[in-house]
PDB file of C-alpha atoms and ligand atoms in Angstrom:
ATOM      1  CA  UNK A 153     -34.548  17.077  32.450  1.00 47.00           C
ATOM      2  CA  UNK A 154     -36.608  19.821  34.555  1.00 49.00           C
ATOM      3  CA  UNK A 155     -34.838  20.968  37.601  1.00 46.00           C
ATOM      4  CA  UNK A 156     -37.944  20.853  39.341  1.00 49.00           C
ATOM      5  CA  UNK A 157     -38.026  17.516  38.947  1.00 62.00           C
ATOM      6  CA  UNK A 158     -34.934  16.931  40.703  1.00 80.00           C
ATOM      7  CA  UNK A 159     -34.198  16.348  44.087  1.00 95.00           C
ATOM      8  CA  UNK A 160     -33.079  19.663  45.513  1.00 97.00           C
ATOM      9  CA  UNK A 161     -30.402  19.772  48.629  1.00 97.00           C
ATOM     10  CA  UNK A 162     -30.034  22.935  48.850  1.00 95.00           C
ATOM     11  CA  UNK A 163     -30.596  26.417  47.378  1.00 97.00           C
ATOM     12  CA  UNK A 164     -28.224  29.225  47.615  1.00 95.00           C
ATOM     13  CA  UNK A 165     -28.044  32.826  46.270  1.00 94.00           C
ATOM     14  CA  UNK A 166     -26.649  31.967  43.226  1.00 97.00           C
ATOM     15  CA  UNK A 167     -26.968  28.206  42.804  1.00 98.00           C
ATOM     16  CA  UNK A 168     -28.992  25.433  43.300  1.00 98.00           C
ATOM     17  CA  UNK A 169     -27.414  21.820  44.338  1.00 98.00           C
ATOM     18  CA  UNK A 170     -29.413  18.987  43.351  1.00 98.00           C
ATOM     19  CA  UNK A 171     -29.518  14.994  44.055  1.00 97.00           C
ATOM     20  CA  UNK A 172     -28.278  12.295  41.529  1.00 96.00           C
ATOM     21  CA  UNK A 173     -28.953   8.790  41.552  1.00 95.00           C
ATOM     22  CA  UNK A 174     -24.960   8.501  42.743  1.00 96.00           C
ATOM     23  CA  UNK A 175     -24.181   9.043  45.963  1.00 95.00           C
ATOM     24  CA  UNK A 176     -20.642  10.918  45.353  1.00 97.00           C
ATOM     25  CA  UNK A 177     -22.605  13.116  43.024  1.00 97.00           C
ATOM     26  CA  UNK A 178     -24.859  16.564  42.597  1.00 98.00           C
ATOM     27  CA  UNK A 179     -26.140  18.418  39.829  1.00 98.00           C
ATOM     28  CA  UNK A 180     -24.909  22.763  40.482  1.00 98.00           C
ATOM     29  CA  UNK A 181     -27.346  24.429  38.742  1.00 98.00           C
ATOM     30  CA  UNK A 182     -26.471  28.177  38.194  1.00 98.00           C
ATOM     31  CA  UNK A 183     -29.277  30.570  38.252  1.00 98.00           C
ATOM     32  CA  UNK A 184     -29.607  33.834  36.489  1.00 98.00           C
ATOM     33  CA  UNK A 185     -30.347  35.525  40.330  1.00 97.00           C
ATOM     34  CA  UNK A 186     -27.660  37.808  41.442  1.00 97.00           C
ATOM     35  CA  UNK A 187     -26.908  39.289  45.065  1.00 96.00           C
ATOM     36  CA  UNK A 188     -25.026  41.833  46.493  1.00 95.00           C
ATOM     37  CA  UNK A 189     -23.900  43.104  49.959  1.00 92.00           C
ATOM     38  CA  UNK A 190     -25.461  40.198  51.780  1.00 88.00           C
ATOM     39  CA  UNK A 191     -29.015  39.812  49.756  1.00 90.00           C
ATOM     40  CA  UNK A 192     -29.834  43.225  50.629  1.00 94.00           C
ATOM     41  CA  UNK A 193     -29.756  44.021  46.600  1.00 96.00           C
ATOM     42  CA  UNK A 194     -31.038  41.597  44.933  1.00 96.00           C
ATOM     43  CA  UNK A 195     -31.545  41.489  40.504  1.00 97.00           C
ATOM     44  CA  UNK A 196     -32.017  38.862  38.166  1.00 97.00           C
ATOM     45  CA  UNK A 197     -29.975  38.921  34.840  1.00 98.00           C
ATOM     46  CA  UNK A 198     -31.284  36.814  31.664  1.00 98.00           C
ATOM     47  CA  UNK A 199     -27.920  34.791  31.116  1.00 98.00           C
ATOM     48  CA  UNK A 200     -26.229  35.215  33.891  1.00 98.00           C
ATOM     49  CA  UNK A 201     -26.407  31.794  35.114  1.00 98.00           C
ATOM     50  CA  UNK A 202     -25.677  29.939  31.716  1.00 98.00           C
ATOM     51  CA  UNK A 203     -22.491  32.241  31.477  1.00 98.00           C
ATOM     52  CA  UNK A 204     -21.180  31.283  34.772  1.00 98.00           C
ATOM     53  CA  UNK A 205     -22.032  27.911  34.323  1.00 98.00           C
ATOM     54  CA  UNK A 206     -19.509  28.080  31.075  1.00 98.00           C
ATOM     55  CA  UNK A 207     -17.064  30.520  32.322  1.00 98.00           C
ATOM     56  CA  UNK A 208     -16.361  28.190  35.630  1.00 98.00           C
ATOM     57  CA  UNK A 209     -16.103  24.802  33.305  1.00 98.00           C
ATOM     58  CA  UNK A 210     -13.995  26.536  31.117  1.00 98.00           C
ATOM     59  CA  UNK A 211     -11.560  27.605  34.508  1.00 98.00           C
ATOM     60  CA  UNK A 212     -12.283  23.970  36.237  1.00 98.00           C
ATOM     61  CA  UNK A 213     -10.823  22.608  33.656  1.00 98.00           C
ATOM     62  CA  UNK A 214      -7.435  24.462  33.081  1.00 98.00           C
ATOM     63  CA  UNK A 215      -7.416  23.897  36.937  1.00 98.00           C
ATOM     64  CA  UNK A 216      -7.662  20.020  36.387  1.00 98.00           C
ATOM     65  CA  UNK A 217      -5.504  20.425  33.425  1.00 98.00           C
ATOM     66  CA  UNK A 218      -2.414  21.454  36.283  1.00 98.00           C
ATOM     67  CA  UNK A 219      -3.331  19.335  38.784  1.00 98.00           C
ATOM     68  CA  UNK A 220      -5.768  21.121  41.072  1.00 98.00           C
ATOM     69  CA  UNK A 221      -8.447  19.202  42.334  1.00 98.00           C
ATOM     70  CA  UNK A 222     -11.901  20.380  41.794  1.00 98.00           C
ATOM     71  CA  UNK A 223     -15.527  19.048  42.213  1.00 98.00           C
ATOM     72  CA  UNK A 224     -16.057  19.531  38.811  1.00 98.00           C
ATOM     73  CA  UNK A 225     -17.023  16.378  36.077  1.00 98.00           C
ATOM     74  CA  UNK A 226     -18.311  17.747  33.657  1.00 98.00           C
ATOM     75  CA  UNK A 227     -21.287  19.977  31.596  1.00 98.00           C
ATOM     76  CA  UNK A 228     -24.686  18.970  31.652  1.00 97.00           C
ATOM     77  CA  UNK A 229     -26.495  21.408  30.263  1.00 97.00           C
ATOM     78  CA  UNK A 230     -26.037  25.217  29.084  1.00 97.00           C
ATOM     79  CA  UNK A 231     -26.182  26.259  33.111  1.00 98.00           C
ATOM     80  CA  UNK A 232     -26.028  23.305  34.736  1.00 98.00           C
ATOM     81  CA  UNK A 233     -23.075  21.039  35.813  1.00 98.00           C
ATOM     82  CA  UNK A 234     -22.177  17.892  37.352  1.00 98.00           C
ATOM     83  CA  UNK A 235     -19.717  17.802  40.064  1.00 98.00           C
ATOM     84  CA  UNK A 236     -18.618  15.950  42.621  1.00 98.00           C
ATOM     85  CA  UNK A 237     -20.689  15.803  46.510  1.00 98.00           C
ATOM     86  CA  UNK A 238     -18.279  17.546  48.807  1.00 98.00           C
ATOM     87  CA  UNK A 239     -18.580  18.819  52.648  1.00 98.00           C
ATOM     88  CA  UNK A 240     -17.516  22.662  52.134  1.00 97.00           C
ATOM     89  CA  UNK A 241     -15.443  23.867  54.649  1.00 98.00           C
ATOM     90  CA  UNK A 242     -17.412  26.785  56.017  1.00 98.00           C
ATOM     91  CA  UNK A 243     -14.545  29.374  55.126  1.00 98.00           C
ATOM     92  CA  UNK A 244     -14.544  31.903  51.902  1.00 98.00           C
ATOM     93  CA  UNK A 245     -10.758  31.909  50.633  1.00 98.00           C
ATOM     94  CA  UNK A 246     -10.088  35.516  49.691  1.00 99.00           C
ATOM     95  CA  UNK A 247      -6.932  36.187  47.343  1.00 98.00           C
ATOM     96  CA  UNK A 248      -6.105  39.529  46.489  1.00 99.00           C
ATOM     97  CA  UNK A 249      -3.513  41.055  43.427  1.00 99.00           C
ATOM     98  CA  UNK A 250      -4.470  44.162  43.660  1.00 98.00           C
ATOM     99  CA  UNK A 251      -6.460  46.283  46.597  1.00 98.00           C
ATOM    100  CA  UNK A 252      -9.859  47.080  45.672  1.00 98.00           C
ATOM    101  CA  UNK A 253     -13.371  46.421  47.615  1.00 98.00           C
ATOM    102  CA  UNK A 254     -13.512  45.906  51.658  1.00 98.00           C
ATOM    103  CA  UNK A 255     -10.202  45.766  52.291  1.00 98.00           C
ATOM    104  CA  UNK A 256      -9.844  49.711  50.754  1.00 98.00           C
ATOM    105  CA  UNK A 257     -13.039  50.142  52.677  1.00 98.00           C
ATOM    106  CA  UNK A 258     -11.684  48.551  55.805  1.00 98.00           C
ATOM    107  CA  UNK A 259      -8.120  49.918  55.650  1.00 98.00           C
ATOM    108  CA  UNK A 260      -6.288  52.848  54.182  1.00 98.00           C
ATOM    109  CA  UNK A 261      -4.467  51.213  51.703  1.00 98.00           C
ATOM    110  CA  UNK A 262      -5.138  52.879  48.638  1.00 98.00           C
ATOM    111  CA  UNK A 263      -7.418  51.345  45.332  1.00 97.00           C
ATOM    112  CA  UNK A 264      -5.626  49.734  42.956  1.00 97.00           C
ATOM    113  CA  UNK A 265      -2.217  48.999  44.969  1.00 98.00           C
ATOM    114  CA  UNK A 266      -0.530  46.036  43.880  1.00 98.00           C
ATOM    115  CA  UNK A 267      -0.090  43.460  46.550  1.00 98.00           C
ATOM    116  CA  UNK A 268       2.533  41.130  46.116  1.00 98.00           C
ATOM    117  CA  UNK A 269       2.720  37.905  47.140  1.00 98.00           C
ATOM    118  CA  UNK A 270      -1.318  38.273  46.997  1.00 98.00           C
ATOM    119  CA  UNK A 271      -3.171  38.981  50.491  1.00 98.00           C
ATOM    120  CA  UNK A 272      -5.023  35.508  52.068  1.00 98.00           C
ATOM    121  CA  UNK A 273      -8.315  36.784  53.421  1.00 98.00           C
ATOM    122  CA  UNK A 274     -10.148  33.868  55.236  1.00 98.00           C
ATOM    123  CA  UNK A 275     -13.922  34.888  56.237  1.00 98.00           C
ATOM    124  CA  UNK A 276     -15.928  32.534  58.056  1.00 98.00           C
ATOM    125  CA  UNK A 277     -19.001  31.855  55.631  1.00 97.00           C
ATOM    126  CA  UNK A 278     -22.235  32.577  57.639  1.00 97.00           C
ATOM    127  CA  UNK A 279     -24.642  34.757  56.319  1.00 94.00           C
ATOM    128  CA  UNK A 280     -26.044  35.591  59.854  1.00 96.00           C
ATOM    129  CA  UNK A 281     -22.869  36.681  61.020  1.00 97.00           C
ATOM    130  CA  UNK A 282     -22.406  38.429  57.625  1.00 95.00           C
ATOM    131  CA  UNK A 283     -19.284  36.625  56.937  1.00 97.00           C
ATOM    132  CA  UNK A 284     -16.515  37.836  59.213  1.00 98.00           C
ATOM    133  CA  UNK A 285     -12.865  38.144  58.339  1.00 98.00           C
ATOM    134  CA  UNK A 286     -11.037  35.865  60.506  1.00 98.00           C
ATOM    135  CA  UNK A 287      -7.774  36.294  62.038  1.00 98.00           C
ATOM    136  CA  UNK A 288      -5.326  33.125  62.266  1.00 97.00           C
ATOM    137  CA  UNK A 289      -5.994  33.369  66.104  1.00 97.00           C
ATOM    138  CA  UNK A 290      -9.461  33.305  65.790  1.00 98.00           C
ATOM    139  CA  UNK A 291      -9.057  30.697  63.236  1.00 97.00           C
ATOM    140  CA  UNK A 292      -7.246  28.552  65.952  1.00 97.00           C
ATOM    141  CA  UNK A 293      -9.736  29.446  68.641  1.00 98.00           C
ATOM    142  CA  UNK A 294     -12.759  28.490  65.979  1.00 97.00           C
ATOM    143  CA  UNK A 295     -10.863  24.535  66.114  1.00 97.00           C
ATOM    144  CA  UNK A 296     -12.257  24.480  62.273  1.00 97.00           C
ATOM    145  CA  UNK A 297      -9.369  23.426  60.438  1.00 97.00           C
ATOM    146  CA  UNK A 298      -5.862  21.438  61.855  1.00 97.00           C
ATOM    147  CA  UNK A 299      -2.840  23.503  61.146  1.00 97.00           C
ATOM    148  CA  UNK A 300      -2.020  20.754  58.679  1.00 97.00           C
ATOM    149  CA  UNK A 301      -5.689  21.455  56.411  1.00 98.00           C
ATOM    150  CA  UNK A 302      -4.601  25.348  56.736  1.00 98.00           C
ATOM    151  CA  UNK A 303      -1.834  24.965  54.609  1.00 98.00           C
ATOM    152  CA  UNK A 304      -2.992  22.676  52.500  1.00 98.00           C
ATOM    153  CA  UNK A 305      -5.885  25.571  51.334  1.00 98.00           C
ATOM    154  CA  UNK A 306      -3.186  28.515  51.503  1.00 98.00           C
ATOM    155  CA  UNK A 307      -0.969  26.535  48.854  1.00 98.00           C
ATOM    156  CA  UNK A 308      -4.038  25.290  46.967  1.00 98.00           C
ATOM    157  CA  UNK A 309      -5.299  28.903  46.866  1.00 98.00           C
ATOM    158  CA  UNK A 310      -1.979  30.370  45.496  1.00 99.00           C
ATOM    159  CA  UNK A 311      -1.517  27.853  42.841  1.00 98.00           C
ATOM    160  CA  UNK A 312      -4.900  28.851  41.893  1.00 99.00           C
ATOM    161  CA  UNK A 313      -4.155  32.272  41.572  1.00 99.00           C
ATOM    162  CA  UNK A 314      -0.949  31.702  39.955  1.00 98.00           C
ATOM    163  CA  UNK A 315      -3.161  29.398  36.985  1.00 98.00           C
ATOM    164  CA  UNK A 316      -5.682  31.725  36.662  1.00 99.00           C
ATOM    165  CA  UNK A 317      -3.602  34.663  36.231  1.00 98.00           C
ATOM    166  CA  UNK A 318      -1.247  33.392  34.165  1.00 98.00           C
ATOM    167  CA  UNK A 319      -4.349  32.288  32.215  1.00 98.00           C
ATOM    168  CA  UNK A 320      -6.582  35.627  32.155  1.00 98.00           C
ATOM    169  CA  UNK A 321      -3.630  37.958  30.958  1.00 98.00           C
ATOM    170  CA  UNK A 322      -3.080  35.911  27.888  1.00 98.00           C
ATOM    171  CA  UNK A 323      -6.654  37.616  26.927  1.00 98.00           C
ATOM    172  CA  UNK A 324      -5.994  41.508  28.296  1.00 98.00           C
ATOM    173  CA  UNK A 325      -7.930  40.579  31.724  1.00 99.00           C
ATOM    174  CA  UNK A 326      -6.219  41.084  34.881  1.00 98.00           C
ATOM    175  CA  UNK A 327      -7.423  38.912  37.655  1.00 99.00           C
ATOM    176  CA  UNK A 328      -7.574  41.654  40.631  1.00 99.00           C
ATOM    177  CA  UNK A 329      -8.937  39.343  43.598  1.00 99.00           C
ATOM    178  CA  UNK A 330     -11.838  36.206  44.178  1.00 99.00           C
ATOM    179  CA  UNK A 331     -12.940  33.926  46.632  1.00 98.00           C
ATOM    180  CA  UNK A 332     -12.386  30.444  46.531  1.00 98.00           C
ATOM    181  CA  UNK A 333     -14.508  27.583  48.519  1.00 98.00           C
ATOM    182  CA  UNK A 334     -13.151  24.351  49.379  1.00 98.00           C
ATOM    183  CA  UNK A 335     -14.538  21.174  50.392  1.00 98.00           C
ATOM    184  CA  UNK A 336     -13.398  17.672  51.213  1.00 98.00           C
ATOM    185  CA  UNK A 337     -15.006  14.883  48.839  1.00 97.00           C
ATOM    186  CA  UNK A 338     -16.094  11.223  49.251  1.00 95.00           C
ATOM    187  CA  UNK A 339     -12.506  10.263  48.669  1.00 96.00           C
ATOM    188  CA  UNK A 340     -11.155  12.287  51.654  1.00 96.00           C
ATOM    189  CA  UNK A 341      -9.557  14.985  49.359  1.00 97.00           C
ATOM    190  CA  UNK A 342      -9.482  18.587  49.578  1.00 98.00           C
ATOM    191  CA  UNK A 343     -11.015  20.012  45.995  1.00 98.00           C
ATOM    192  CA  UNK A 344     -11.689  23.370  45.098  1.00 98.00           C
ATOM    193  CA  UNK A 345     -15.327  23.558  45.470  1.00 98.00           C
ATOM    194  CA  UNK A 346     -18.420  26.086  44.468  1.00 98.00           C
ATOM    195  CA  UNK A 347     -17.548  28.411  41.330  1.00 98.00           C
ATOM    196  CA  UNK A 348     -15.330  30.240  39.533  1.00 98.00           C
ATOM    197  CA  UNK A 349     -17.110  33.229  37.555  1.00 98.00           C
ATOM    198  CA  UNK A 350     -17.105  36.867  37.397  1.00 98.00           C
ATOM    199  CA  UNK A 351     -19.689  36.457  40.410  1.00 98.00           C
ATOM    200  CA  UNK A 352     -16.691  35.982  42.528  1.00 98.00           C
ATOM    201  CA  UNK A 353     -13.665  37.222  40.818  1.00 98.00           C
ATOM    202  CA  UNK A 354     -13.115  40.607  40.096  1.00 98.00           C
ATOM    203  CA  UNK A 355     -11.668  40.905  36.920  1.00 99.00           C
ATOM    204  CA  UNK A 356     -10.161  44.409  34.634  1.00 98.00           C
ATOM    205  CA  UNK A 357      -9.702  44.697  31.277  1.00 98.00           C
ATOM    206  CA  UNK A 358      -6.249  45.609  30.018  1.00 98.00           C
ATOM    207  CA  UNK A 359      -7.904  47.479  27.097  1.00 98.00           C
ATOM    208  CA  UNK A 360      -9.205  50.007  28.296  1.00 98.00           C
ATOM    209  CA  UNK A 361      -8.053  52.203  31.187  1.00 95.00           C
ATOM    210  CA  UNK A 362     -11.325  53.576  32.063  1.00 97.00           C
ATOM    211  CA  UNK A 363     -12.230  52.946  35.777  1.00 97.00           C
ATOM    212  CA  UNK A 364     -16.046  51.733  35.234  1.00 98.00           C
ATOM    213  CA  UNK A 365     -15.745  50.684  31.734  1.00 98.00           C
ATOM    214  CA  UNK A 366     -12.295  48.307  32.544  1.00 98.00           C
ATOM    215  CA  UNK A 367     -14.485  46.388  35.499  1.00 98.00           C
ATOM    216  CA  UNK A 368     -16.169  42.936  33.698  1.00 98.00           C
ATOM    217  CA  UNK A 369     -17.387  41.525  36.873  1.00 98.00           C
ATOM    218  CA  UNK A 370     -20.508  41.912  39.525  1.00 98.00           C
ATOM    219  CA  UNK A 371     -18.803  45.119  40.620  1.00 98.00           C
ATOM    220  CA  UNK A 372     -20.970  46.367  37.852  1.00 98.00           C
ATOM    221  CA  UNK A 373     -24.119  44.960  39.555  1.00 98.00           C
ATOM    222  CA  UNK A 374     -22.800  46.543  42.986  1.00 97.00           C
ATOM    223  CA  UNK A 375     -21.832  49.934  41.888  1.00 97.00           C
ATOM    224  CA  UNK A 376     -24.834  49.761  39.221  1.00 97.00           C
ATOM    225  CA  UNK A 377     -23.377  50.521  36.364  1.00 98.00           C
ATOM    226  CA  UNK A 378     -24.802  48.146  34.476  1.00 98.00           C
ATOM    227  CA  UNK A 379     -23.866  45.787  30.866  1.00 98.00           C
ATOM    228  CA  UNK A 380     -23.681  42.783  33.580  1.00 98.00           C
ATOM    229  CA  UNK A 381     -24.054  40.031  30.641  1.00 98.00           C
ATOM    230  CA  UNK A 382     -22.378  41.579  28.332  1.00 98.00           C
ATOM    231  CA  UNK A 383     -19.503  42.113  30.050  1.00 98.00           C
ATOM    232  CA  UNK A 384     -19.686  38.131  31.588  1.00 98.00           C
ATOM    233  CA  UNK A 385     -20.212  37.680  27.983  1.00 98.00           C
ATOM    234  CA  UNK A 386     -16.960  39.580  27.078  1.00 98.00           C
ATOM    235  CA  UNK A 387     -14.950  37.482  29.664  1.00 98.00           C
ATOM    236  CA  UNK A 388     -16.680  33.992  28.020  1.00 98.00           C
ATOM    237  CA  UNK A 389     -15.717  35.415  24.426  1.00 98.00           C
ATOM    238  CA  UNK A 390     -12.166  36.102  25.152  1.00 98.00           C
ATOM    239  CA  UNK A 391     -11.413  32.550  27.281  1.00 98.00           C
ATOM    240  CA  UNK A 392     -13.426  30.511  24.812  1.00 98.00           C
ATOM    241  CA  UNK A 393     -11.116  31.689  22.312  1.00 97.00           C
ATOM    242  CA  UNK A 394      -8.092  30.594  23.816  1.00 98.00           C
ATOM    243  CA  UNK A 395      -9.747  26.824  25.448  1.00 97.00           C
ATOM    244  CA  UNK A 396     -11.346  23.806  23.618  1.00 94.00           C
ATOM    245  CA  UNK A 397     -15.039  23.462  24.648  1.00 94.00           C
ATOM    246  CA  UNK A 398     -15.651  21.902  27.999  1.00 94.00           C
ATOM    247  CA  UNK A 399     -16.418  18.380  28.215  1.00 96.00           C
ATOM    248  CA  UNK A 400     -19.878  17.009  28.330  1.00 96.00           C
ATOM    249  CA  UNK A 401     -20.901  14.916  31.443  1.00 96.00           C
ATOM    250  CA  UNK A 402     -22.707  11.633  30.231  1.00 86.00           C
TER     251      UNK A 402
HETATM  252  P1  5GP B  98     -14.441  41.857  49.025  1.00 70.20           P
HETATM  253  O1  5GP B  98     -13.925  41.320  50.340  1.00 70.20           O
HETATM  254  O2  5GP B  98     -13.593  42.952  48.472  1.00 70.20           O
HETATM  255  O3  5GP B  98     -15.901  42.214  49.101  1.00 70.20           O
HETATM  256  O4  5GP B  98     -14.361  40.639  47.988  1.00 70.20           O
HETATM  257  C1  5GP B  98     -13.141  40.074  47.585  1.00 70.20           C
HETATM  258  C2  5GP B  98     -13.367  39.100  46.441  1.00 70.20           C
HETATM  259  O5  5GP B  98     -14.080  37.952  46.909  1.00 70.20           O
HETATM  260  C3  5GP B  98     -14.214  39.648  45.285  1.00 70.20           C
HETATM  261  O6  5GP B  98     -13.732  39.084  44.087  1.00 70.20           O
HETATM  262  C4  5GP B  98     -15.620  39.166  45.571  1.00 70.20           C
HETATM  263  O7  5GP B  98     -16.348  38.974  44.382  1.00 70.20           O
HETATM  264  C5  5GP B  98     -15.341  37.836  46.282  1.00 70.20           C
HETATM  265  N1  5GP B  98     -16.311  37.580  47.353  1.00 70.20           N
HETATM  266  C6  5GP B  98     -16.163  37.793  48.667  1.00 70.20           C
HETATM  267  N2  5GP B  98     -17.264  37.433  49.358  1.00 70.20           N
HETATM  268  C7  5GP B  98     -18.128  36.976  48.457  1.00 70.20           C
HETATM  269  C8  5GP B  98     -19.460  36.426  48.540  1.00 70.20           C
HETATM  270  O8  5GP B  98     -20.067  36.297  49.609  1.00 70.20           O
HETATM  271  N3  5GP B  98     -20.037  36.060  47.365  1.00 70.20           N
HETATM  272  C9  5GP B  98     -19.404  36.202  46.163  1.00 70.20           C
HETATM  273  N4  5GP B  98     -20.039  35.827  45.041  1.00 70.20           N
HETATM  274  N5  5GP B  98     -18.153  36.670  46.046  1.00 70.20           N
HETATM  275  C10 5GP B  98     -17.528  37.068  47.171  1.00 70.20           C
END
């Protein structure tokens, strides 16, 4: 099946969401396009999109497997999936283990201080307004979410962290912040929604204590230091080995 002859929805930097015959459905197909500091750098990387496509089924799955709801059914092809139609809650989830990106840029705190419990960061997600932080007052003010749908996402996104943590260190990576996006499906539920790659997770490698070569995520595209796919590839290698081979949607 062509993409092209599918229905698109809607196109994003990173993804394309495509119509099914089932109204509770789309097809995410992940695209080999990647984009940094708001589109203004933009690159394309030759199996980018197939390994994120993998890499996310692989960590939908051990999220399903204890008992997070996601929008994820299943693999359809090598980079594209079937998941589940969802309204996402215009809000980027930001956890953060250890400090690193805008919040050393926006703050004194020092690179690579641990933060424990992890920092919530919620940004509203708007492209034209570049994707502000948000306070919890402004939050309030914004009338997005009820108090009640708040903490709902704030425990989802800790248990989240907590899983894929647990999960990453078991193969020398160390899960050092990502952004989650959350939508409510047919069914009324709150599910963890978009993906879950190395596009948004930054993510170290124990074995090696080298401050570029450690970083297997787009930090590499961002700070250009290049070996993009191979390191995605290194992060695929190392969770494939430890996870049986994601489920095929039919
Ligand atoms: P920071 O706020 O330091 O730029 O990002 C924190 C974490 O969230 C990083 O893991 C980063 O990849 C992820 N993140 C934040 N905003 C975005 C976004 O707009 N797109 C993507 N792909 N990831 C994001």
């Amino acid at each position: 099946m062509q993409s092209d002859q599918k229905l698109l929805l809607y196109e994003g930097k990173a993804k394309r969401i495509f119509k099914t015959d089932d109204p509770d459905r789309v097809l995410v197909e992940y695209k080999n396009d990647a984009t940094a500091f708001n589109a203004l750098k933009k690159s394309e990387f030759e199996g980018k999109g197939r390994l994120n496509c993998q890499i996310s089924s692989i960590l939908f799955e051990l999220l399903e497997s204890e008992g997070v709801p996601t929008h994820y059914l299943g693999i359809v092809d090598e980079n594209l999936m079937m998941a589940q139609k969802v309204d996402v809650i215009p809000l980027e989830v930001v956890l953060r283990n250890i400090a690193t990106g805008s919040l050393c840029r926006e703050t004194p705190i020092l690179s690579g201080t641990e933060i424990s419990p992890a920092l919530l960061d919620l940004y509203y997600k708007d492209d034209a307004l570049q994707d502000p932080l948000l306070t919890n007052a402004r939050l309030e003010v914004l009338n997005l979410i009820s108090k009640e749908r708040y903490n709902q996402i704030e425990n989802l996104a800790r248990k989240v962290n907590k899983i894929l943590s647990n999960f990453l260190s078991k193969v020398d990576l160390i899960l050092v912040d990502f952004k989650l996006e959350m939508g409510v499906n047919t069914n009324g539920n709150l599910v963890v929604a978009d993906e879950i790659s190395p596009d948004t997770c930054r993510i170290w490698d124990k074995r090696t204590k080298d401050l570029n070569d450690r970083i297997l995520d787009k930090d590499r595209f961002r700070k250009d230091l290049g070996g993009i796919v191979q390191a995605y590839e290194e992060i695929f290698n190392r969770i494939k080995g430890i996870s049986s081979n994601p489920r095929i949607y039919k």
